[in-house]
mmCIF file of C-alpha atoms in Angstrom:
data_model
loop_
_atom_site.group_PDB
_atom_site.id
_atom_site.type_symbol
_atom_site.label_atom_id
_atom_site.label_comp_id
_atom_site.label_asym_id
_atom_site.label_seq_id
_atom_site.Cartn_x
_atom_site.Cartn_y
_atom_site.Cartn_z
ATOM 1 C CA MET A 276 0.044 0.210 0.362
ATOM 2 C CA THR A 277 3.093 2.434 0.923
ATOM 3 C CA GLU A 278 4.507 1.564 -2.254
ATOM 4 C CA THR A 279 1.552 2.384 -4.633
ATOM 5 C CA THR A 280 0.467 5.472 -2.319
ATOM 6 C CA ILE A 281 4.594 6.670 -3.612
ATOM 7 C CA VAL A 282 4.627 5.752 -6.929
ATOM 8 C CA GLU A 283 0.916 7.537 -7.381
ATOM 9 C CA SER A 284 2.497 10.911 -5.777
ATOM 10 C CA THR A 285 5.673 10.549 -8.164
ATOM 11 C CA GLN A 286 3.415 10.637 -11.693
ATOM 12 C CA GLU A 287 3.487 13.116 -13.545
ATOM 13 C CA PRO A 288 0.671 15.797 -13.663
ATOM 14 C CA GLU A 289 -2.600 14.680 -16.564
ATOM 15 C CA PRO A 290 -1.816 17.427 -19.128
ATOM 16 C CA ALA A 291 -4.784 19.653 -19.406
ATOM 17 C CA LEU A 292 -5.627 19.415 -22.944
ATOM 18 C CA ARG A 293 -5.683 15.999 -22.317
ATOM 19 C CA PHE A 294 -7.851 16.322 -19.597
ATOM 20 C CA LEU A 295 -10.655 18.240 -21.506
ATOM 21 C CA ILE A 296 -10.635 15.406 -24.512
ATOM 22 C CA ASN A 297 -11.351 12.964 -22.460
ATOM 23 C CA LEU A 298 -13.520 15.061 -20.044
ATOM 24 C CA ILE A 299 -15.943 15.085 -22.962
ATOM 25 C CA ILE A 300 -15.361 11.597 -24.553
ATOM 26 C CA ARG A 301 -13.730 9.620 -22.320
ATOM 27 C CA PRO A 302 -14.928 11.095 -18.092
ATOM 28 C CA ALA A 303 -14.282 7.767 -16.502
ATOM 29 C CA ARG A 304 -10.604 8.528 -17.511
ATOM 30 C CA ALA A 305 -10.607 12.146 -16.923
ATOM 31 C CA PHE A 306 -11.439 11.884 -13.210
ATOM 32 C CA GLN A 307 -10.023 8.373 -12.799
ATOM 33 C CA ALA A 308 -6.770 10.914 -14.037
ATOM 34 C CA LEU A 309 -7.176 13.442 -11.705
ATOM 35 C CA ALA A 310 -8.110 11.311 -8.188
ATOM 36 C CA GLU A 311 -4.213 9.816 -8.926
ATOM 37 C CA ARG A 312 -2.141 11.804 -10.372
ATOM 38 C CA GLY A 313 -3.557 15.604 -10.862
ATOM 39 C CA THR A 314 -3.668 17.639 -13.348
ATOM 40 C CA LYS A 315 -4.940 21.920 -14.313
ATOM 41 C CA GLY A 316 -7.776 21.176 -16.451
ATOM 42 C CA TRP A 317 -9.962 21.983 -13.017
ATOM 43 C CA ILE A 318 -8.575 24.744 -12.800
ATOM 44 C CA LEU A 319 -9.734 25.642 -17.170
ATOM 45 C CA VAL A 320 -12.964 24.281 -16.724
ATOM 46 C CA GLY A 321 -14.233 26.595 -13.920
ATOM 47 C CA LEU A 322 -12.592 30.135 -15.425
ATOM 48 C CA PHE A 323 -14.647 28.730 -18.766
ATOM 49 C CA VAL A 324 -17.745 28.135 -16.458
ATOM 50 C CA LEU A 325 -17.226 31.593 -14.912
ATOM 51 C CA ILE A 326 -17.153 33.847 -18.308
ATOM 52 C CA PHE A 327 -19.822 32.180 -19.850
ATOM 53 C CA THR A 328 -21.405 33.026 -16.217
ATOM 54 C CA VAL A 329 -21.243 36.605 -16.665
ATOM 55 C CA LEU A 330 -21.763 36.319 -20.516
ATOM 56 C CA PRO A 331 -25.120 35.945 -20.627
ATOM 57 C CA ILE A 332 -25.345 38.913 -18.010
ATOM 58 C CA ILE A 333 -24.205 41.373 -19.858
ATOM 59 C CA VAL A 334 -25.387 40.545 -23.942
ATOM 60 C CA ALA A 335 -28.791 40.257 -22.149
ATOM 61 C CA ALA A 336 -28.135 43.783 -20.239
ATOM 62 C CA PRO A 337 -30.165 45.830 -23.027
ATOM 63 C CA ILE A 338 -33.629 44.115 -22.891
ATOM 64 C CA THR A 339 -32.801 43.522 -19.309
ATOM 65 C CA ARG A 340 -33.528 47.293 -19.367
ATOM 66 C CA GLU A 341 -35.854 47.087 -21.548
ATOM 67 C CA ARG A 342 -38.041 44.995 -19.763
ATOM 68 C CA ILE A 343 -37.818 46.656 -16.636
ATOM 69 C CA LEU A 344 -39.026 50.288 -17.931
ATOM 70 C CA GLU A 345 -42.151 48.402 -19.405
ATOM 71 C CA SER A 346 -43.000 46.916 -16.066
ATOM 72 C CA MET A 347 -42.664 50.362 -15.051
ATOM 73 C CA ARG A 348 -44.741 52.259 -17.341
ATOM 74 C CA ALA A 349 -47.155 49.018 -17.102
ATOM 75 C CA VAL A 350 -47.722 49.361 -13.002
ATOM 76 C CA GLN A 351 -47.731 53.174 -13.886
ATOM 77 C CA GLN A 352 -51.139 52.955 -16.634
ATOM 78 C CA VAL A 353 -52.676 50.489 -13.904
ATOM 79 C CA GLU A 354 -52.563 52.910 -11.231
ATOM 80 C CA ILE A 355 -53.712 56.392 -13.780
ATOM 81 C CA THR A 356 -56.261 54.604 -15.603
ATOM 82 C CA PRO A 357 -59.578 56.588 -14.802
ATOM 83 C CA VAL A 358 -62.670 54.452 -13.764
ATOM 84 C CA PRO A 359 -65.363 55.742 -15.529
ATOM 85 C CA GLY A 360 -68.805 56.047 -13.231
ATOM 86 C CA PRO A 361 -71.590 54.302 -13.633
ATOM 87 C CA GLY A 362 -73.416 55.619 -17.042
ATOM 88 C CA ALA A 363 -70.744 57.012 -18.058
ATOM 89 C CA PRO A 364 -68.865 55.993 -21.703
ATOM 90 C CA ALA A 365 -65.539 54.340 -21.143
ATOM 91 C CA GLY A 366 -62.509 56.795 -21.720
ATOM 92 C CA GLN A 367 -60.081 56.671 -23.784
ATOM 93 C CA PRO A 368 -56.942 54.038 -22.692
ATOM 94 C CA THR A 369 -54.203 56.750 -21.203
ATOM 95 C CA PRO A 370 -50.765 55.633 -23.114
ATOM 96 C CA PRO A 371 -47.841 55.053 -20.323
ATOM 97 C CA GLU A 372 -45.830 57.786 -18.936
ATOM 98 C CA GLU A 373 -41.700 57.167 -19.454
ATOM 99 C CA PRO A 374 -40.316 57.149 -15.998
ATOM 100 C CA PRO A 375 -38.545 60.273 -14.149
ATOM 101 C CA PRO A 376 -35.409 60.062 -15.257
ATOM 102 C CA GLU A 377 -33.749 59.535 -12.065
ATOM 103 C CA VAL A 378 -35.620 56.262 -12.625
ATOM 104 C CA THR A 379 -34.275 55.494 -15.509
ATOM 105 C CA GLN A 380 -30.931 56.357 -15.329
ATOM 106 C CA PHE A 381 -30.693 54.442 -12.501
ATOM 107 C CA VAL A 382 -32.018 51.285 -14.698
ATOM 108 C CA ALA A 383 -29.564 52.322 -17.607
ATOM 109 C CA ASN A 384 -26.604 52.167 -15.157
ATOM 110 C CA PRO A 385 -24.247 49.600 -15.278
ATOM 111 C CA LEU A 386 -23.718 49.025 -11.901
ATOM 112 C CA PHE A 387 -27.114 47.773 -11.943
ATOM 113 C CA THR A 388 -27.949 45.788 -15.367
ATOM 114 C CA VAL A 389 -24.189 44.203 -15.269
ATOM 115 C CA VAL A 390 -21.678 44.924 -12.465
ATOM 116 C CA ILE A 391 -23.525 43.871 -9.601
ATOM 117 C CA PRO A 392 -25.830 40.730 -11.415
ATOM 118 C CA SER A 393 -22.193 39.296 -12.179
ATOM 119 C CA ILE A 394 -20.636 39.794 -9.454
ATOM 120 C CA THR A 395 -23.636 37.806 -7.534
ATOM 121 C CA ALA A 396 -23.423 35.000 -10.294
ATOM 122 C CA ILE A 397 -20.214 34.314 -10.004
ATOM 123 C CA LEU A 398 -20.487 34.374 -5.247
ATOM 124 C CA GLY A 399 -23.056 32.045 -6.009
ATOM 125 C CA VAL A 400 -20.929 29.787 -7.957
ATOM 126 C CA ILE A 401 -18.073 29.580 -6.873
ATOM 127 C CA ILE A 402 -20.635 28.842 -3.397
ATOM 128 C CA GLY A 403 -22.036 26.392 -4.818
ATOM 129 C CA TRP A 404 -18.842 24.581 -5.944
ATOM 130 C CA ALA A 405 -17.842 25.098 -2.512
ATOM 131 C CA PHE A 406 -21.260 23.404 -1.133
ATOM 132 C CA TRP A 407 -21.584 20.766 -3.649
ATOM 133 C CA ALA A 408 -17.643 19.779 -2.315
ATOM 134 C CA GLY A 409 -18.253 20.109 0.786
ATOM 135 C CA ALA A 410 -21.711 18.146 1.223
ATOM 136 C CA LEU A 411 -20.367 15.135 -1.439
ATOM 137 C CA HIS A 412 -17.017 14.601 0.634
ATOM 138 C CA LEU A 413 -18.804 14.342 3.947
ATOM 139 C CA LEU A 414 -21.435 11.565 2.508
ATOM 140 C CA ALA A 415 -18.879 9.791 0.709
ATOM 141 C CA VAL A 416 -16.690 9.257 4.195
ATOM 142 C CA PHE A 417 -20.050 8.495 6.358
ATOM 143 C CA LEU A 418 -20.662 5.851 2.662
ATOM 144 C CA GLY A 419 -16.729 4.838 3.846
ATOM 145 C CA GLY A 420 -15.116 6.350 1.097
ATOM 146 C CA ARG A 421 -11.732 8.110 0.473
ATOM 147 C CA SER A 422 -12.142 10.789 -0.188
ATOM 148 C CA ALA A 423 -10.082 14.339 0.363
ATOM 149 C CA PHE A 424 -12.351 17.651 0.509
ATOM 150 C CA GLY A 425 -9.698 19.724 -1.806
ATOM 151 C CA LYS A 426 -9.333 16.207 -4.455
ATOM 152 C CA MET A 427 -13.299 16.162 -3.992
ATOM 153 C CA PHE A 428 -13.441 20.266 -5.248
ATOM 154 C CA GLN A 429 -11.294 19.950 -8.071
ATOM 155 C CA GLY A 430 -13.745 17.035 -9.435
ATOM 156 C CA VAL A 431 -16.848 19.465 -8.540
ATOM 157 C CA VAL A 432 -15.422 22.117 -10.512
ATOM 158 C CA ALA A 433 -14.979 19.561 -13.678
ATOM 159 C CA ALA A 434 -18.249 18.365 -13.807
ATOM 160 C CA SER A 435 -19.842 21.935 -13.632
ATOM 161 C CA LEU A 436 -19.072 21.638 -17.508
ATOM 162 C CA PRO A 437 -22.397 21.551 -19.040
ATOM 163 C CA THR A 438 -23.068 24.301 -16.947
ATOM 164 C CA GLY A 439 -20.750 26.589 -19.156
ATOM 165 C CA LEU A 440 -21.710 24.773 -22.028
ATOM 166 C CA ARG A 441 -25.364 25.870 -20.987
ATOM 167 C CA GLY A 442 -23.864 29.943 -20.850
ATOM 168 C CA LEU A 443 -22.355 29.068 -23.912
ATOM 169 C CA PHE A 444 -25.765 28.203 -25.521
ATOM 170 C CA GLN A 445 -28.185 30.690 -23.955
ATOM 171 C CA THR A 446 -25.264 33.607 -24.984
ATOM 172 C CA LEU A 447 -24.997 32.607 -28.549
ATOM 173 C CA TYR A 448 -29.077 32.591 -28.397
ATOM 174 C CA ILE A 449 -29.651 36.355 -26.978
ATOM 175 C CA THR A 450 -27.056 37.882 -29.251
ATOM 176 C CA ALA A 451 -28.751 35.833 -32.466
ATOM 177 C CA THR A 452 -32.531 36.548 -31.450
ATOM 178 C CA HIS A 453 -32.123 39.628 -29.083
ATOM 179 C CA SER A 454 -34.543 38.161 -26.756
ATOM 180 C CA LEU A 455 -34.562 36.613 -23.442
ATOM 181 C CA ILE A 456 -35.124 32.789 -22.881
ATOM 182 C CA GLU A 457 -37.959 32.871 -21.270
ATOM 183 C CA ASN A 458 -39.021 29.138 -20.723
ATOM 184 C CA PRO A 459 -35.355 27.532 -19.434
ATOM 185 C CA GLY A 460 -35.462 24.157 -19.219
ATOM 186 C CA LEU A 461 -38.570 21.915 -19.174
ATOM 187 C CA SER A 462 -40.368 24.877 -18.090
ATOM 188 C CA GLY A 463 -41.950 25.531 -21.171
ATOM 189 C CA LEU A 464 -44.104 22.236 -20.639
ATOM 190 C CA VAL A 465 -45.459 24.549 -17.446
ATOM 191 C CA PRO A 466 -45.565 28.163 -19.073
ATOM 192 C CA LEU A 467 -46.390 31.221 -16.849
ATOM 193 C CA ASN A 468 -45.962 35.012 -17.885
ATOM 194 C CA THR A 469 -43.400 36.212 -16.746
ATOM 195 C CA LYS A 470 -43.902 39.330 -19.335
ATOM 196 C CA ASP A 471 -47.574 40.918 -17.425
ATOM 197 C CA PRO A 472 -46.271 41.712 -14.506
ATOM 198 C CA THR A 473 -49.507 43.412 -13.616
ATOM 199 C CA GLN A 474 -51.068 40.316 -14.736
ATOM 200 C CA MET A 475 -49.467 38.028 -12.812
ATOM 201 C CA PHE A 476 -49.584 40.200 -9.463
ATOM 202 C CA ALA A 477 -53.794 40.404 -10.251
ATOM 203 C CA SER A 478 -54.135 37.092 -10.498
ATOM 204 C CA PRO A 479 -50.811 35.259 -9.514
ATOM 205 C CA PRO A 480 -50.673 30.896 -10.602
ATOM 206 C CA PRO A 481 -51.467 28.441 -7.867
ATOM 207 C CA LEU A 482 -48.215 27.816 -5.807
ATOM 208 C CA SER A 483 -48.204 23.865 -7.232
ATOM 209 C CA ARG A 484 -47.963 25.653 -10.466
ATOM 210 C CA ILE A 485 -45.391 27.725 -9.749
ATOM 211 C CA ILE A 486 -43.180 25.036 -8.580
ATOM 212 C CA LEU A 487 -43.544 22.723 -10.698
ATOM 213 C CA HIS A 488 -42.433 25.858 -12.830
ATOM 214 C CA ASN A 489 -39.416 26.487 -11.270
ATOM 215 C CA LEU A 490 -38.201 22.777 -10.543
ATOM 216 C CA LEU A 491 -38.491 21.721 -14.356
ATOM 217 C CA GLY A 492 -36.038 24.888 -15.224
ATOM 218 C CA ARG A 493 -33.629 23.750 -14.100
ATOM 219 C CA ILE A 494 -33.509 20.130 -15.418
ATOM 220 C CA ASP A 495 -32.156 20.160 -19.024
ATOM 221 C CA ILE A 496 -29.252 17.978 -20.962
ATOM 222 C CA PHE A 497 -27.330 19.975 -19.493
ATOM 223 C CA THR A 498 -28.131 18.840 -15.836
ATOM 224 C CA VAL A 499 -28.202 15.220 -16.779
ATOM 225 C CA TRP A 500 -24.490 15.466 -18.196
ATOM 226 C CA SER A 501 -23.285 17.472 -15.456
ATOM 227 C CA LEU A 502 -24.926 14.750 -12.723
ATOM 228 C CA PHE A 503 -23.497 12.273 -15.044
ATOM 229 C CA LEU A 504 -20.294 14.001 -14.426
ATOM 230 C CA THR A 505 -20.274 14.158 -10.917
ATOM 231 C CA THR A 506 -20.733 11.110 -10.291
ATOM 232 C CA LEU A 507 -17.572 10.160 -12.267
ATOM 233 C CA ALA A 508 -15.645 12.040 -9.816
ATOM 234 C CA VAL A 509 -17.422 10.973 -7.140
ATOM 235 C CA TRP A 510 -16.449 7.044 -7.913
ATOM 236 C CA ALA A 511 -13.104 8.023 -8.974
ATOM 237 C CA ILE A 512 -11.938 9.985 -5.725
ATOM 238 C CA ALA A 513 -14.318 8.628 -3.139
ATOM 239 C CA ARG A 514 -13.529 4.598 -3.944
ATOM 240 C CA LEU A 515 -17.330 4.114 -3.755
ATOM 241 C CA ASN A 516 -19.185 2.026 -6.443
ATOM 242 C CA LYS A 517 -21.218 3.914 -8.659
ATOM 243 C CA ARG A 518 -24.603 3.139 -7.262
ATOM 244 C CA LYS A 519 -23.708 5.191 -4.023
ATOM 245 C CA ALA A 520 -21.760 7.970 -5.505
ATOM 246 C CA PHE A 521 -25.233 8.684 -8.295
ATOM 247 C CA LEU A 522 -27.769 8.303 -4.553
ATOM 248 C CA ILE A 523 -24.853 10.760 -2.709
ATOM 249 C CA VAL A 524 -25.031 13.068 -6.006
ATOM 250 C CA LEU A 525 -28.874 12.541 -6.654
ATOM 251 C CA GLY A 526 -29.130 13.564 -2.790
ATOM 252 C CA VAL A 527 -27.324 16.553 -2.554
ATOM 253 C CA TRP A 528 -28.875 17.837 -6.438
ATOM 254 C CA ILE A 529 -32.838 17.689 -3.984
ATOM 255 C CA LEU A 530 -31.115 19.592 -1.583
ATOM 256 C CA VAL A 531 -29.397 22.308 -3.794
ATOM 257 C CA THR A 532 -33.172 22.632 -5.962
ATOM 258 C CA LEU A 533 -35.123 23.166 -2.902
ATOM 259 C CA LEU A 534 -33.126 26.035 -1.271
ATOM 260 C CA ILE A 535 -32.609 27.657 -4.647
ATOM 261 C CA LEU A 536 -36.620 27.070 -5.590
ATOM 262 C CA ILE A 537 -37.390 28.826 -1.564
ATOM 263 C CA PRO A 538 -36.527 32.591 -2.746
ATOM 264 C CA THR A 539 -37.697 32.252 -6.187
ATOM 265 C CA LEU A 540 -41.089 31.278 -4.608
ATOM 266 C CA ILE A 541 -40.963 34.063 -2.147
ATOM 267 C CA PRO A 542 -42.200 36.891 -4.909
ATOM 268 C CA PHE A 543 -45.336 34.524 -5.719
ATOM 269 C CA LEU A 544 -46.219 34.354 -2.282
ATOM 270 C CA PHE A 545 -46.167 37.820 -1.544
ATOM 271 C CA MET A 546 -48.088 37.884 -4.150
ATOM 272 C CA GLY A 547 -50.835 35.421 -3.344
ATOM 273 C CA GLY A 548 -51.067 36.769 0.070
ATOM 274 C CA MET A 549 -51.809 40.524 -1.184
ATOM 275 C CA THR A 550 -54.335 39.449 -3.843
ATOM 276 C CA SER A 551 -55.939 36.970 -0.828
ATOM 277 C CA LEU A 552 -56.291 40.241 1.719
ATOM 278 C CA GLY A 553 -57.544 42.637 -1.549
ATOM 279 C CA GLY A 554 -60.722 40.200 -2.084
#
């Protein structure tokens, strides 16, 4: 056992380019190399993911700005539209007023539409990596695996390659169509009308529909691919069988999904509460 450890520690690290190629075509071999010999390739994957976490935000910033201004105009129009008295003819629809100049300048500020969202997204990705690595490490050790947090963190980062590819395709889509992705993942199966904030506020959809919409929005081919790679990472690093590795990964994914879904439901719960109070 001691001799094997010495031989493994003196092996040359896996070249980054070879690791990246194997990560796509032979992922099991790639994670075995990461676990036994180490590689700098996981750093390149991490940089790729962070870059394409920010780029969709940058290319979507002008569209996001217009969407916010349209929402403000819609709310103002509802507030100022007069209600005719009994027997009075219906008045002409009030044209939407422009938001105050200071509001427009604030919304147009890159700090609001690009910098803060980008920093928040980057921190979210890094914290997510650390949470995943910590949870997988603890569960692997609990089930009798051999694991080190540093190696598990590297494996989690490398397994997030599909997340970066998703960001790449989102960037290309937004740039080509000049529109946001309204229903990511499988959420189009249970669509919500998020374009009209006044309608969403006046008649919010059922909570079950909101939960299902947000849950399906987190499921796509990139999610499945990433879970597959993460399973192989746990298998190679913790030396667990693939069934245990998959169950660990699935459990952590369910936990992370629940933690992410809760904040997204708060605005809809608030709208539902306000509607019931108003009724």
